[in-house]
PDB file of C-alpha atoms in Angstrom:
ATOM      1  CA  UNK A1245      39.217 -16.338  18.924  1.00  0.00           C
ATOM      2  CA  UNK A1246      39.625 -14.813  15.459  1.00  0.00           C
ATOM      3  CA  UNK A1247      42.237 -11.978  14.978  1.00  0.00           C
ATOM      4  CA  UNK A1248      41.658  -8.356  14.516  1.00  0.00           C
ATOM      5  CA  UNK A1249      45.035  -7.198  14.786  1.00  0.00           C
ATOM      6  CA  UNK A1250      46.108  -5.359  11.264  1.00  0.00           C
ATOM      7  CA  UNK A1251      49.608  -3.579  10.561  1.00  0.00           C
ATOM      8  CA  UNK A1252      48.984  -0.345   8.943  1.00  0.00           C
ATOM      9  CA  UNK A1253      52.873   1.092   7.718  1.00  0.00           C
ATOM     10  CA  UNK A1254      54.292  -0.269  11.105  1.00  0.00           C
ATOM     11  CA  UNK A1255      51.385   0.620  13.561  1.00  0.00           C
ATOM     12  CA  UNK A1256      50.034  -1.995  14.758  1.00  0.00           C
ATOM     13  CA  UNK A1257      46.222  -1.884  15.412  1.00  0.00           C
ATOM     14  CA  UNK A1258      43.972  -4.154  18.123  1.00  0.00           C
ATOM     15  CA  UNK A1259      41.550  -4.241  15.332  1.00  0.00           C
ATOM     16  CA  UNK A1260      40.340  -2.399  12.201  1.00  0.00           C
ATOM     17  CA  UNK A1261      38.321   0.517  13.714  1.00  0.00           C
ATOM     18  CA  UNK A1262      39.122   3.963  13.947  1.00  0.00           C
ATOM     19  CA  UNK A1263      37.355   6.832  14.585  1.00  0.00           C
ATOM     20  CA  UNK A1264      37.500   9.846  11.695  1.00  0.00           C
ATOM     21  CA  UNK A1265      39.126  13.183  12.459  1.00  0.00           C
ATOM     22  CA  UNK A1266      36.884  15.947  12.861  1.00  0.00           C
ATOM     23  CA  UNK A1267      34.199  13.293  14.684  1.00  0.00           C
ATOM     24  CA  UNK A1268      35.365  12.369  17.580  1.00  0.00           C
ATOM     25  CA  UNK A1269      37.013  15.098  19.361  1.00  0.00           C
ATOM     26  CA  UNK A1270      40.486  14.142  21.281  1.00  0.00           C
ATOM     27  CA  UNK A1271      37.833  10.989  22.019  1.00  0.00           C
ATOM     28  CA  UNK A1272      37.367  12.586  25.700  1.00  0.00           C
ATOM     29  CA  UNK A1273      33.793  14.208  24.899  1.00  0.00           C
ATOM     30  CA  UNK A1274      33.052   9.998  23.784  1.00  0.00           C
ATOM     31  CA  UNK A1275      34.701   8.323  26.916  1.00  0.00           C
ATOM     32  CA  UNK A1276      31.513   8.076  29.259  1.00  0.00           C
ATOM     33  CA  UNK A1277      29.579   7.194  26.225  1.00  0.00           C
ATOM     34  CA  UNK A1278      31.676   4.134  24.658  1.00  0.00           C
ATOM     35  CA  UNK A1279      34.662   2.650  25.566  1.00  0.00           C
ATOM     36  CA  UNK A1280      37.069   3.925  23.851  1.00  0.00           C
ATOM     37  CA  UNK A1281      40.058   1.358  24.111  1.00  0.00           C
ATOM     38  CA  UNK A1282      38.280  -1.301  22.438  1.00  0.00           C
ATOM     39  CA  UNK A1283      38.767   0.347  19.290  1.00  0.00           C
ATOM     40  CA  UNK A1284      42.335   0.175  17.235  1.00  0.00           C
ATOM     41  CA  UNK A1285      42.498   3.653  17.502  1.00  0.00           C
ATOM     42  CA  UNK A1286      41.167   6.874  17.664  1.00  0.00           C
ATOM     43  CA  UNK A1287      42.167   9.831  15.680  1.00  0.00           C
ATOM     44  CA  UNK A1288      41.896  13.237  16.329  1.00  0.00           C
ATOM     45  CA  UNK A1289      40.542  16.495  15.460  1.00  0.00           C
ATOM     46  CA  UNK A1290      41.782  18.417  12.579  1.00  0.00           C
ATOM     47  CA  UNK A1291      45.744  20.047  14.213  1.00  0.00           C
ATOM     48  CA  UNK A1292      47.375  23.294  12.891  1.00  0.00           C
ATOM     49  CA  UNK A1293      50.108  25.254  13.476  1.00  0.00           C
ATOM     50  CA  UNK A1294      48.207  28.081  14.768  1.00  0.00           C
ATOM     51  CA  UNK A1295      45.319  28.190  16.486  1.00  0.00           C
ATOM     52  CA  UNK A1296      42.135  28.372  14.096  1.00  0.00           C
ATOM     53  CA  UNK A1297      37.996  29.801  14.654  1.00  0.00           C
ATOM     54  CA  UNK A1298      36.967  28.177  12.508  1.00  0.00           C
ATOM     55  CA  UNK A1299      34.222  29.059  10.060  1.00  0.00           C
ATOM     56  CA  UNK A1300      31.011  31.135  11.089  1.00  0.00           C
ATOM     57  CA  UNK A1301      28.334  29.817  12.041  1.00  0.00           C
ATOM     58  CA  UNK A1302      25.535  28.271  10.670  1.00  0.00           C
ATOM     59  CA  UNK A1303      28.487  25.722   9.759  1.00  0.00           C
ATOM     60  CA  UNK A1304      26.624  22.057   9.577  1.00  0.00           C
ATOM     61  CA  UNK A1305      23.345  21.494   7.778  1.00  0.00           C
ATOM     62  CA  UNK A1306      21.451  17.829   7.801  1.00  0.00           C
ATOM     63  CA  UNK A1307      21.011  16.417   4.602  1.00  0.00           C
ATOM     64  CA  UNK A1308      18.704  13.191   3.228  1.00  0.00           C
ATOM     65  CA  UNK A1309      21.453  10.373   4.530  1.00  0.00           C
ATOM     66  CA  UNK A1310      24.347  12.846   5.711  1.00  0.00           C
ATOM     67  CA  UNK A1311      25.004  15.735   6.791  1.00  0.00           C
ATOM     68  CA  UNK A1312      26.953  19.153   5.402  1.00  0.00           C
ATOM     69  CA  UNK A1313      29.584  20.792   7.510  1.00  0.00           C
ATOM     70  CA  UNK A1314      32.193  23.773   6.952  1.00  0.00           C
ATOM     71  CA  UNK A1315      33.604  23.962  10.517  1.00  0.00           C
ATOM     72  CA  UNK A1316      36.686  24.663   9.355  1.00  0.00           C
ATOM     73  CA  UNK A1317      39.255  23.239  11.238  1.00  0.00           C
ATOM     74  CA  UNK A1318      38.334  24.956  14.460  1.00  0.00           C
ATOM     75  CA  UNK A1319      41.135  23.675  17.009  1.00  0.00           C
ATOM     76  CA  UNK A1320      44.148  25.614  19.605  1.00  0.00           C
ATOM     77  CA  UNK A1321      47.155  24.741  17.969  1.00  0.00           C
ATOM     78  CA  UNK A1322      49.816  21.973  17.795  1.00  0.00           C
ATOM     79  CA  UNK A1323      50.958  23.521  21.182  1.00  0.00           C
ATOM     80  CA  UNK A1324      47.723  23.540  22.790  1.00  0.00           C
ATOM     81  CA  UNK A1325      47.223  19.896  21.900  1.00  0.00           C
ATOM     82  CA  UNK A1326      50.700  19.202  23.177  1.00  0.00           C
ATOM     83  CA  UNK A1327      50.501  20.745  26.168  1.00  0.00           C
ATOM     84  CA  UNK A1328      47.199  20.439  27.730  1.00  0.00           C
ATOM     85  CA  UNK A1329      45.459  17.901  25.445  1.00  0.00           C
ATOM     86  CA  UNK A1330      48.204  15.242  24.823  1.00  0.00           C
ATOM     87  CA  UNK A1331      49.164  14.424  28.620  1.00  0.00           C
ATOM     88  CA  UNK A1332      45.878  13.491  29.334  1.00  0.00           C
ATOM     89  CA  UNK A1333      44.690  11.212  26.601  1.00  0.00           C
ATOM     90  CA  UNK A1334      47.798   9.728  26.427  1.00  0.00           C
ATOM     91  CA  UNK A1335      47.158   8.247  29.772  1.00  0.00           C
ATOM     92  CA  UNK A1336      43.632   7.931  29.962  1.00  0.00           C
ATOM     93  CA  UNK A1337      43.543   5.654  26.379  1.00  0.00           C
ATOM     94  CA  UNK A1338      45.396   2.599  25.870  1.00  0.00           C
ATOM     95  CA  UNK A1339      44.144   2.669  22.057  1.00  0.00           C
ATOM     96  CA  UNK A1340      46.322   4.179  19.668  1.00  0.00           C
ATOM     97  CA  UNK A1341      45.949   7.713  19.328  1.00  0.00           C
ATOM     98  CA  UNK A1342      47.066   9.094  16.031  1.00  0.00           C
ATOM     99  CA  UNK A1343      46.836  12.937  15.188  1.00  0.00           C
ATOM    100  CA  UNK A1344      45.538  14.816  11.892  1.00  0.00           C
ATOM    101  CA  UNK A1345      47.439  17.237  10.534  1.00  0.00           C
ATOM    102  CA  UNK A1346      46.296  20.146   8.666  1.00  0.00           C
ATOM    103  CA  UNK A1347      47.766  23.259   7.315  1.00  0.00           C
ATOM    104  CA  UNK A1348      47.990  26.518   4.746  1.00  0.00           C
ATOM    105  CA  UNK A1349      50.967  25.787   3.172  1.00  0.00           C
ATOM    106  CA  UNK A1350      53.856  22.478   3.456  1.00  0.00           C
ATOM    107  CA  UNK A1351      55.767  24.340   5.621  1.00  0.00           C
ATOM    108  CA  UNK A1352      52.693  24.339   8.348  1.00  0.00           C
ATOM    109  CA  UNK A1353      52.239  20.813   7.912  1.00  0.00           C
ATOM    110  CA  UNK A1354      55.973  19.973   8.539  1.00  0.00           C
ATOM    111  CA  UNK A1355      56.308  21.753  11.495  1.00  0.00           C
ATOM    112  CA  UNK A1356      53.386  20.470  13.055  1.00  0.00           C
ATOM    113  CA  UNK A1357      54.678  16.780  12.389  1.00  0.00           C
ATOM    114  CA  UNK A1358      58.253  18.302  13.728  1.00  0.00           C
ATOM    115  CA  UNK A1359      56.810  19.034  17.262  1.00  0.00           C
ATOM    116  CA  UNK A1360      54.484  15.850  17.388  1.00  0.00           C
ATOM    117  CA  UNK A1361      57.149  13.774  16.873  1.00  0.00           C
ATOM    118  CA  UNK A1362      58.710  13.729  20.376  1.00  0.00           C
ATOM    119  CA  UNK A1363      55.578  12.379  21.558  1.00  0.00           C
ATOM    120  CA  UNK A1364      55.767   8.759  22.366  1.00  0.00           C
ATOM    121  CA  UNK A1365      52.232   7.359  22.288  1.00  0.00           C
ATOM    122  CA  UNK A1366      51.649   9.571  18.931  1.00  0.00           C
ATOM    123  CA  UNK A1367      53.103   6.864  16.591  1.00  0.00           C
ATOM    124  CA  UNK A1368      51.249   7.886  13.076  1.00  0.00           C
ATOM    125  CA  UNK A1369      50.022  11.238  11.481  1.00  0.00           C
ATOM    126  CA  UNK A1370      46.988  11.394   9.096  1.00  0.00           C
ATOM    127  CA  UNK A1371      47.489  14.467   6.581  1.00  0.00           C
ATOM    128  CA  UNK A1372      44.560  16.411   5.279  1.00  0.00           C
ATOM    129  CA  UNK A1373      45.283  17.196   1.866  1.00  0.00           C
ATOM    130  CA  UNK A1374      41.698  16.778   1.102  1.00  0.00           C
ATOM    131  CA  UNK A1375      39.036  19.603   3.262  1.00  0.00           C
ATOM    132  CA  UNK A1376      36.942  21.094   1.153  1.00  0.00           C
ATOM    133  CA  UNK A1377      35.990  23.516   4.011  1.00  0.00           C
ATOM    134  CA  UNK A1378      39.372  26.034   4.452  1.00  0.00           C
ATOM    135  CA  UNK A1379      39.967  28.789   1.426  1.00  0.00           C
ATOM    136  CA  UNK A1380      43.881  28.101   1.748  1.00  0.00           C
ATOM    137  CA  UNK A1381      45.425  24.738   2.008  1.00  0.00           C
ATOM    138  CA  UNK A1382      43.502  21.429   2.468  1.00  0.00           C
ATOM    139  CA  UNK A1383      42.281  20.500  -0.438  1.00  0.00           C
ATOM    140  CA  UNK A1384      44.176  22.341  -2.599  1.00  0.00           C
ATOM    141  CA  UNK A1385      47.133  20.396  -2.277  1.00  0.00           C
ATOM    142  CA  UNK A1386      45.302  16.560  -2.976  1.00  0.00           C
ATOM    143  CA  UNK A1387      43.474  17.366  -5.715  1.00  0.00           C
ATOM    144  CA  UNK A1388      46.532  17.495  -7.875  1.00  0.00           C
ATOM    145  CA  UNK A1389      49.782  14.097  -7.873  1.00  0.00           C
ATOM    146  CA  UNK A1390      52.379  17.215  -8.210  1.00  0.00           C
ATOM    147  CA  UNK A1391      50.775  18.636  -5.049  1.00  0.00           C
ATOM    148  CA  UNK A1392      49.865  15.660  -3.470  1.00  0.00           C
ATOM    149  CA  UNK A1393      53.348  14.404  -4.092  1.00  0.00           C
ATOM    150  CA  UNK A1394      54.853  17.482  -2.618  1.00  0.00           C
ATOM    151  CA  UNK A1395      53.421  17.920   0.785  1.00  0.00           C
ATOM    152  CA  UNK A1396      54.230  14.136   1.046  1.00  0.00           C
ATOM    153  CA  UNK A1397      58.037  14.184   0.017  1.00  0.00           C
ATOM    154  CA  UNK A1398      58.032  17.240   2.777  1.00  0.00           C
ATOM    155  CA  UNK A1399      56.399  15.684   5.508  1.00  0.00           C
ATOM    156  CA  UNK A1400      58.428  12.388   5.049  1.00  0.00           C
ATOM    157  CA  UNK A1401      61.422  14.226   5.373  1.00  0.00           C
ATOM    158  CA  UNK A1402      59.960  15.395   8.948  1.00  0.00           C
ATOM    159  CA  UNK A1403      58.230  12.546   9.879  1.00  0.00           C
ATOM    160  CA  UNK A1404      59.703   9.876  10.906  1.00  0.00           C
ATOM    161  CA  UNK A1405      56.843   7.423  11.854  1.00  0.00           C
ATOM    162  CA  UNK A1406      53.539   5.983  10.147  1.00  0.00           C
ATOM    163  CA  UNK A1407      52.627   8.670   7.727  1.00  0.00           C
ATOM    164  CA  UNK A1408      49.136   8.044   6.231  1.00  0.00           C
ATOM    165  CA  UNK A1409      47.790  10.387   4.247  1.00  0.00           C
ATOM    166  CA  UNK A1410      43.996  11.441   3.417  1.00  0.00           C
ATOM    167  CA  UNK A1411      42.610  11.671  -0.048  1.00  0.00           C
ATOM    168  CA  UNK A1412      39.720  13.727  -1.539  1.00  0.00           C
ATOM    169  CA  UNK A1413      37.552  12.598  -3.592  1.00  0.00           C
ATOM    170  CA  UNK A1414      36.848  15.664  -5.251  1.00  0.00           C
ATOM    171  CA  UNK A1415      39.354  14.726  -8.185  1.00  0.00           C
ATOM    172  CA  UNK A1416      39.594  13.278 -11.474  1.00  0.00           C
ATOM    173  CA  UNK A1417      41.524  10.086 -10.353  1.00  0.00           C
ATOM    174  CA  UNK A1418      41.908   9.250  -7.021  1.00  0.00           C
ATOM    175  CA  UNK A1419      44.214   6.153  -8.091  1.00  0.00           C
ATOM    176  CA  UNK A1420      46.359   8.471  -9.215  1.00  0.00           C
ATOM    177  CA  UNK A1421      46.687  10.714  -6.349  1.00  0.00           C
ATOM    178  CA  UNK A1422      47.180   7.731  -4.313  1.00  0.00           C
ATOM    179  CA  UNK A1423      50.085   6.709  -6.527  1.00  0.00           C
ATOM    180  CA  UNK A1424      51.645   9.686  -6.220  1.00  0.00           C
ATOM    181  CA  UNK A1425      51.959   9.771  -2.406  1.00  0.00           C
ATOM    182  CA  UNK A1426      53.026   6.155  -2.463  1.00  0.00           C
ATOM    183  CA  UNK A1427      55.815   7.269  -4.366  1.00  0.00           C
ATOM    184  CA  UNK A1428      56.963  10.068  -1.796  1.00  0.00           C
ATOM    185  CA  UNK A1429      56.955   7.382   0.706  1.00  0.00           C
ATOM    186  CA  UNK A1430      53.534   7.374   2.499  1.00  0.00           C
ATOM    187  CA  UNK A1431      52.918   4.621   4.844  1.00  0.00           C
ATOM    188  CA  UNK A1432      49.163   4.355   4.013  1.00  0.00           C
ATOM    189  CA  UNK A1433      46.371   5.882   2.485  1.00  0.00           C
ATOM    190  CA  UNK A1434      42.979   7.012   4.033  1.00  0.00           C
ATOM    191  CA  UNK A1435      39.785   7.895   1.729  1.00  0.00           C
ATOM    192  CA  UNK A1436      37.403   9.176   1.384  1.00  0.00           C
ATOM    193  CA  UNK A1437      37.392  12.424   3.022  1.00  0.00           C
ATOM    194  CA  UNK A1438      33.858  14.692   2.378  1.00  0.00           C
ATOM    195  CA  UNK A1439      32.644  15.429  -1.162  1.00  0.00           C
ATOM    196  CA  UNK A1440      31.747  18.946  -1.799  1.00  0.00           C
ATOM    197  CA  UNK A1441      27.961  19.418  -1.603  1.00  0.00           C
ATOM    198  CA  UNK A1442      25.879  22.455  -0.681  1.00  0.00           C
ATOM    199  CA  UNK A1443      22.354  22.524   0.075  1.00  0.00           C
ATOM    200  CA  UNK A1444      19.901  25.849  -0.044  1.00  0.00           C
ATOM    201  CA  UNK A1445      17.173  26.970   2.383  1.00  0.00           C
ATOM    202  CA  UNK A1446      14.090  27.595   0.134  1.00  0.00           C
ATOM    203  CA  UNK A1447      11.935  29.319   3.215  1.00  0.00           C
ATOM    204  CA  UNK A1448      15.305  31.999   3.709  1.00  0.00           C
ATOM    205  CA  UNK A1449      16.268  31.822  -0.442  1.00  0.00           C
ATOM    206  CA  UNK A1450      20.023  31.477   0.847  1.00  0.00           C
ATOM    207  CA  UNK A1451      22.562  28.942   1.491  1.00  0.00           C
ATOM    208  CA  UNK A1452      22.849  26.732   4.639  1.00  0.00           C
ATOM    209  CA  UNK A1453      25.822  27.284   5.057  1.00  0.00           C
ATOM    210  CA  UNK A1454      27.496  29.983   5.727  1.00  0.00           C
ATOM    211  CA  UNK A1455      30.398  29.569   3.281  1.00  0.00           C
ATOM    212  CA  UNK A1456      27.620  27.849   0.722  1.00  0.00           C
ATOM    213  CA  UNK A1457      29.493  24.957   0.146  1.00  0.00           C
ATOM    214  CA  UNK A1458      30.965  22.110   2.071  1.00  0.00           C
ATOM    215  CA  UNK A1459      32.061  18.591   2.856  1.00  0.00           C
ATOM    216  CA  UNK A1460      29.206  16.027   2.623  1.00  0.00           C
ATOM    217  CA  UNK A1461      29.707  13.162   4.728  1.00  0.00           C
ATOM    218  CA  UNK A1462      27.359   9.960   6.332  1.00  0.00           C
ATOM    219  CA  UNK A1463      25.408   7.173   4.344  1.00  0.00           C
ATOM    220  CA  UNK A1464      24.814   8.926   1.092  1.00  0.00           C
ATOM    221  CA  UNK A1465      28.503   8.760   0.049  1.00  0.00           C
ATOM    222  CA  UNK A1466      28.838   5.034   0.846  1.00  0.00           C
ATOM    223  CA  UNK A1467      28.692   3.489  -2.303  1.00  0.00           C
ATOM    224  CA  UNK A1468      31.455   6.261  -3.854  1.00  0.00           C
ATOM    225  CA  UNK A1469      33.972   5.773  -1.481  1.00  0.00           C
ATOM    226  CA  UNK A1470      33.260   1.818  -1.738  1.00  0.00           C
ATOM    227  CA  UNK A1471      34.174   1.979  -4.941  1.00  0.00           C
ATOM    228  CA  UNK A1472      37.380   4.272  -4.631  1.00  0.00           C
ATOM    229  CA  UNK A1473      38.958   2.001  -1.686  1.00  0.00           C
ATOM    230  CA  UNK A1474      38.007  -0.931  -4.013  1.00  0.00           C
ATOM    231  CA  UNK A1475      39.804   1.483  -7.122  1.00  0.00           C
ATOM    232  CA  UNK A1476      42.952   2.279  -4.970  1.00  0.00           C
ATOM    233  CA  UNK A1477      43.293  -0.654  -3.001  1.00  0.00           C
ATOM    234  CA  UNK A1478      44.120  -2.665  -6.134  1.00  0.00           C
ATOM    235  CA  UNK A1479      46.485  -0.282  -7.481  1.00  0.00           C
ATOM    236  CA  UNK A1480      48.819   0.324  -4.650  1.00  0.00           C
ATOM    237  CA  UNK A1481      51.089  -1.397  -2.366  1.00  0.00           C
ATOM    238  CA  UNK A1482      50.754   0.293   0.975  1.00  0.00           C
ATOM    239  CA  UNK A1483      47.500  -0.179   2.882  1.00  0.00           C
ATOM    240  CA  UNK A1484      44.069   1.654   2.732  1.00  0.00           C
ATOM    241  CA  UNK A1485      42.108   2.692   5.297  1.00  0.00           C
ATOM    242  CA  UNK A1486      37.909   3.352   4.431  1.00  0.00           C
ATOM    243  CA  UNK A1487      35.798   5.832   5.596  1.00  0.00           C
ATOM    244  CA  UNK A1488      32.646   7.263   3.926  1.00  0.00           C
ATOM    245  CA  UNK A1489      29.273   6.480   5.573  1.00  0.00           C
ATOM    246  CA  UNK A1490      30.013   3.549   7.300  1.00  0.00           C
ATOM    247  CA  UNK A1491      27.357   3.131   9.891  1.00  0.00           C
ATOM    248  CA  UNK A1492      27.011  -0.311  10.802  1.00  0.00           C
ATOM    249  CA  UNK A1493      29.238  -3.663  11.412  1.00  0.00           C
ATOM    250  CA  UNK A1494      28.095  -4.741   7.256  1.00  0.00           C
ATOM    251  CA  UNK A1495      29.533  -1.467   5.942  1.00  0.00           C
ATOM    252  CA  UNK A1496      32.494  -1.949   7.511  1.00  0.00           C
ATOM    253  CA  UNK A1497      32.440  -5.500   5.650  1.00  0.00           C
ATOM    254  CA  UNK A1498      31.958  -3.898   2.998  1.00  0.00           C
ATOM    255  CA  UNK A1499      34.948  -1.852   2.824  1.00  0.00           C
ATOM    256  CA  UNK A1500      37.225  -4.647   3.873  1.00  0.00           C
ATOM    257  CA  UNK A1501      36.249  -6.929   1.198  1.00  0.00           C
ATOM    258  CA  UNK A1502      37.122  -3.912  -1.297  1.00  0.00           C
ATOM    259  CA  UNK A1503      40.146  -4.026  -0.220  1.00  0.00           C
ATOM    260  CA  UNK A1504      40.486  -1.891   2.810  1.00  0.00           C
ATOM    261  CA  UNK A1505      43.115  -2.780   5.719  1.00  0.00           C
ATOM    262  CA  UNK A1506      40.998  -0.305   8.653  1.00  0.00           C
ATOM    263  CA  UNK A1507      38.285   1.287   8.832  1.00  0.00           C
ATOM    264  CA  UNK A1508      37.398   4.886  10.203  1.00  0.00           C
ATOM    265  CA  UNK A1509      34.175   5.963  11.879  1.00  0.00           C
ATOM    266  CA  UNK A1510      32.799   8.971  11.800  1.00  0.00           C
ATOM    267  CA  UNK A1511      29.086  10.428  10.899  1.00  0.00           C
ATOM    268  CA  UNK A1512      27.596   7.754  12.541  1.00  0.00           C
ATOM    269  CA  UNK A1513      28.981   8.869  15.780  1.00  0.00           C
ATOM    270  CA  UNK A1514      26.707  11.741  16.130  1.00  0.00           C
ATOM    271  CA  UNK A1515      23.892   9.564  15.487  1.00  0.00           C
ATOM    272  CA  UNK A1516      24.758   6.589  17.530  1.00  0.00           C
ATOM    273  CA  UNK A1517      28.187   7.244  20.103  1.00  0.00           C
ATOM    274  CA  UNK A1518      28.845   3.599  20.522  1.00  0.00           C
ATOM    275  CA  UNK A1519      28.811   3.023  16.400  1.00  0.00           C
ATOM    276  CA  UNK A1520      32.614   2.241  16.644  1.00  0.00           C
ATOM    277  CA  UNK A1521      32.879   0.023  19.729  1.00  0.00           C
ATOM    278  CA  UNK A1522      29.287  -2.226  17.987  1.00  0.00           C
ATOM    279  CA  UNK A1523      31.377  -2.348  14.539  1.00  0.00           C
ATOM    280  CA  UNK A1524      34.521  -3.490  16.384  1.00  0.00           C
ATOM    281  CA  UNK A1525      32.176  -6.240  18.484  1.00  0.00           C
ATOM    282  CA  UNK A1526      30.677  -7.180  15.018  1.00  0.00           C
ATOM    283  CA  UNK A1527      34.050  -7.634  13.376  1.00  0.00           C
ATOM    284  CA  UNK A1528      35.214 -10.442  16.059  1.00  0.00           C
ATOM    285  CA  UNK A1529      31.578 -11.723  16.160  1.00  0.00           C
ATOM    286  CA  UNK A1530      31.737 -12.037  12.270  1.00  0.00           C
ATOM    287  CA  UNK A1531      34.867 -13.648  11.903  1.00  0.00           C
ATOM    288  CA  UNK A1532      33.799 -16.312  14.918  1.00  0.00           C
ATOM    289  CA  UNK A1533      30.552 -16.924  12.700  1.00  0.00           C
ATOM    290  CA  UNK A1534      32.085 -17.486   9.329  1.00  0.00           C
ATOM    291  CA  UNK A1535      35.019 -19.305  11.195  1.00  0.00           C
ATOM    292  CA  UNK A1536      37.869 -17.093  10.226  1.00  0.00           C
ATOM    293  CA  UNK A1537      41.053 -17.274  11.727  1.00  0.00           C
ATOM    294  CA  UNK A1538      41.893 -13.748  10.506  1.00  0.00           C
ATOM    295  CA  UNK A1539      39.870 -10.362   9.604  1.00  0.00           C
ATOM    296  CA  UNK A1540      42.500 -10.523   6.883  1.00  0.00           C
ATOM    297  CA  UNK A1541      41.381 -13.209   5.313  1.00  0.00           C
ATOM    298  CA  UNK A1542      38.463 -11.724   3.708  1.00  0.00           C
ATOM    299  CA  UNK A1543      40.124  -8.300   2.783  1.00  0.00           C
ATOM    300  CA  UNK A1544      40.260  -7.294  -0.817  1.00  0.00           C
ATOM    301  CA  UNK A1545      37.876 -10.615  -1.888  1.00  0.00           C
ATOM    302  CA  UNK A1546      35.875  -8.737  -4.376  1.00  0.00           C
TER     303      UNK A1546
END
């Protein structure tokens, strides 16, 4: 049998396939749908310090090959997740569970890596530095290295396990951001997160959404974040993990041969809730077809 297993900053993964934050809930709402441990991991819904509503509705809009959404970062807290959310996925997955962190300002992002920390079966963070869909925070911190590089040095400092952090794409050079977060000490880099779209009803002569713009995400922004992984992946050290439309057990491919380490999963989901658990089956069938000893072998070939 072929091996899946990758190492992304010290966590080690069954196999390349995650599931993206903000897609998958705490991966309880998925668990009579797919199996959940045969994927490397799952990661979670969007996690702030304080509890958050979220964005009025109407917050996601379909869109030719993907889909708008503004949601928001609905969620109850770091506290709520810890808990009343954390005892019981810790023991109902055996797959790596691995928490995303989002916040206003680097002091909200610390904190909520502070009290995740004591948690033993949390062994990585993923930090949003790149939602286009919150007025404070998010994005405004990745779309610059000196703020990008900031809310890393801080969250190093407080974090004290597999820090990967999440990269817009909404910026002039994403090399560079990812650079400067290798720099501060990040474990890992994940991109791309949604690209700001926005998408008018001509019937109503208004927006879709109701904050007019947000993150587009699903097939249509394949080929872009292709080509970033394949960008970044050659001008770091640390490893990347892809997301951006991957639907199917090619895509995935397709972002390992750019380059990528692991993959994340998450449109497709809503279309299909076993996406993750076929591209994970495809993976070993792939490497048992092409007769490779490794899924690393073919990583970064183009």
């Amino acid at each position: 049998m072929a091996t899946l297993n990758v190492n992304i900053g010290g966590l080690e993964l069954a196999n390349p396939v995650l599931t993206a934050s903000g897609t998958f809930g705490y991966g309880e709402e998925f668990a009579d749908l797919t199996d959940i441990n045969a994927l490397g991991g799952i990661i979670v819904k969007g996690t702030t310090l304080a509890p958050r509503q979220g964005n009025p509705a109407p917050r996601m809009a379909e869109t030719p090959s993907g889909m708008l959404n503004a949601v928001g970062l609905q969620n109850k807290g770091v506290d709520y997740f810890i808990e009343h959310i954390y005892p019981r996925i810790a023991e109902r997955f055996s797959s790596e569970i691995i928490v995303n962190v989002a916040g206003s300002t680097i002091d909200d992002y610390t904190e909520v890596c502070r009290r995740l920390a004591p948690l033993p079966r949390i062994r990585a963070v993923e930090i949003n530095i790149s939602c286009p869909n919150v007025k404070q925070g998010g994005m405004a911190f990745g779309t610059t290295t000196e703020g990008a590089a900031e809310v890393t040095r801080a969250v190093r400092a407080a974090w004290p396990k597999t820090l990967i952090m999440k990269l817009s794409p909404n910026v002039t050079s994403i090399v560079d951001i990812a650079k400067a977060v290798e720099a501060e000490g990040a474990d890992s880099v994940s991109l791309i997160n949604t690209l700001m779209g926005m998408a008018i009803d001509v019937k109503r002569r208004r927006p879709m959404l109701s904050t007019v713009t947000g993150g587009l995400s699903g097939p249509a922004v394949k080929p872009v974040a292709v080509r970033m992984v394949w960008q970044v992946a050659k001008a770091v050290g640390i490893p990347v993990i892809g997301l951006g439309g991957i639907s199917n057990t090619n895509d995935a491919l397709e972002f390992i041969m750019a380059g990528a380490t692991a993959i994340e999963v998450g449109t497709a989901g809503f279309v299909n809730p076993r996406a993750a658990e076929e591209i994970a089956l495809g993976l070993a069938a792939y490497c048992e077809e092409n007769g490779l000893k490794s899924i690393s072998e073919i990583r970064g070939i183009v």
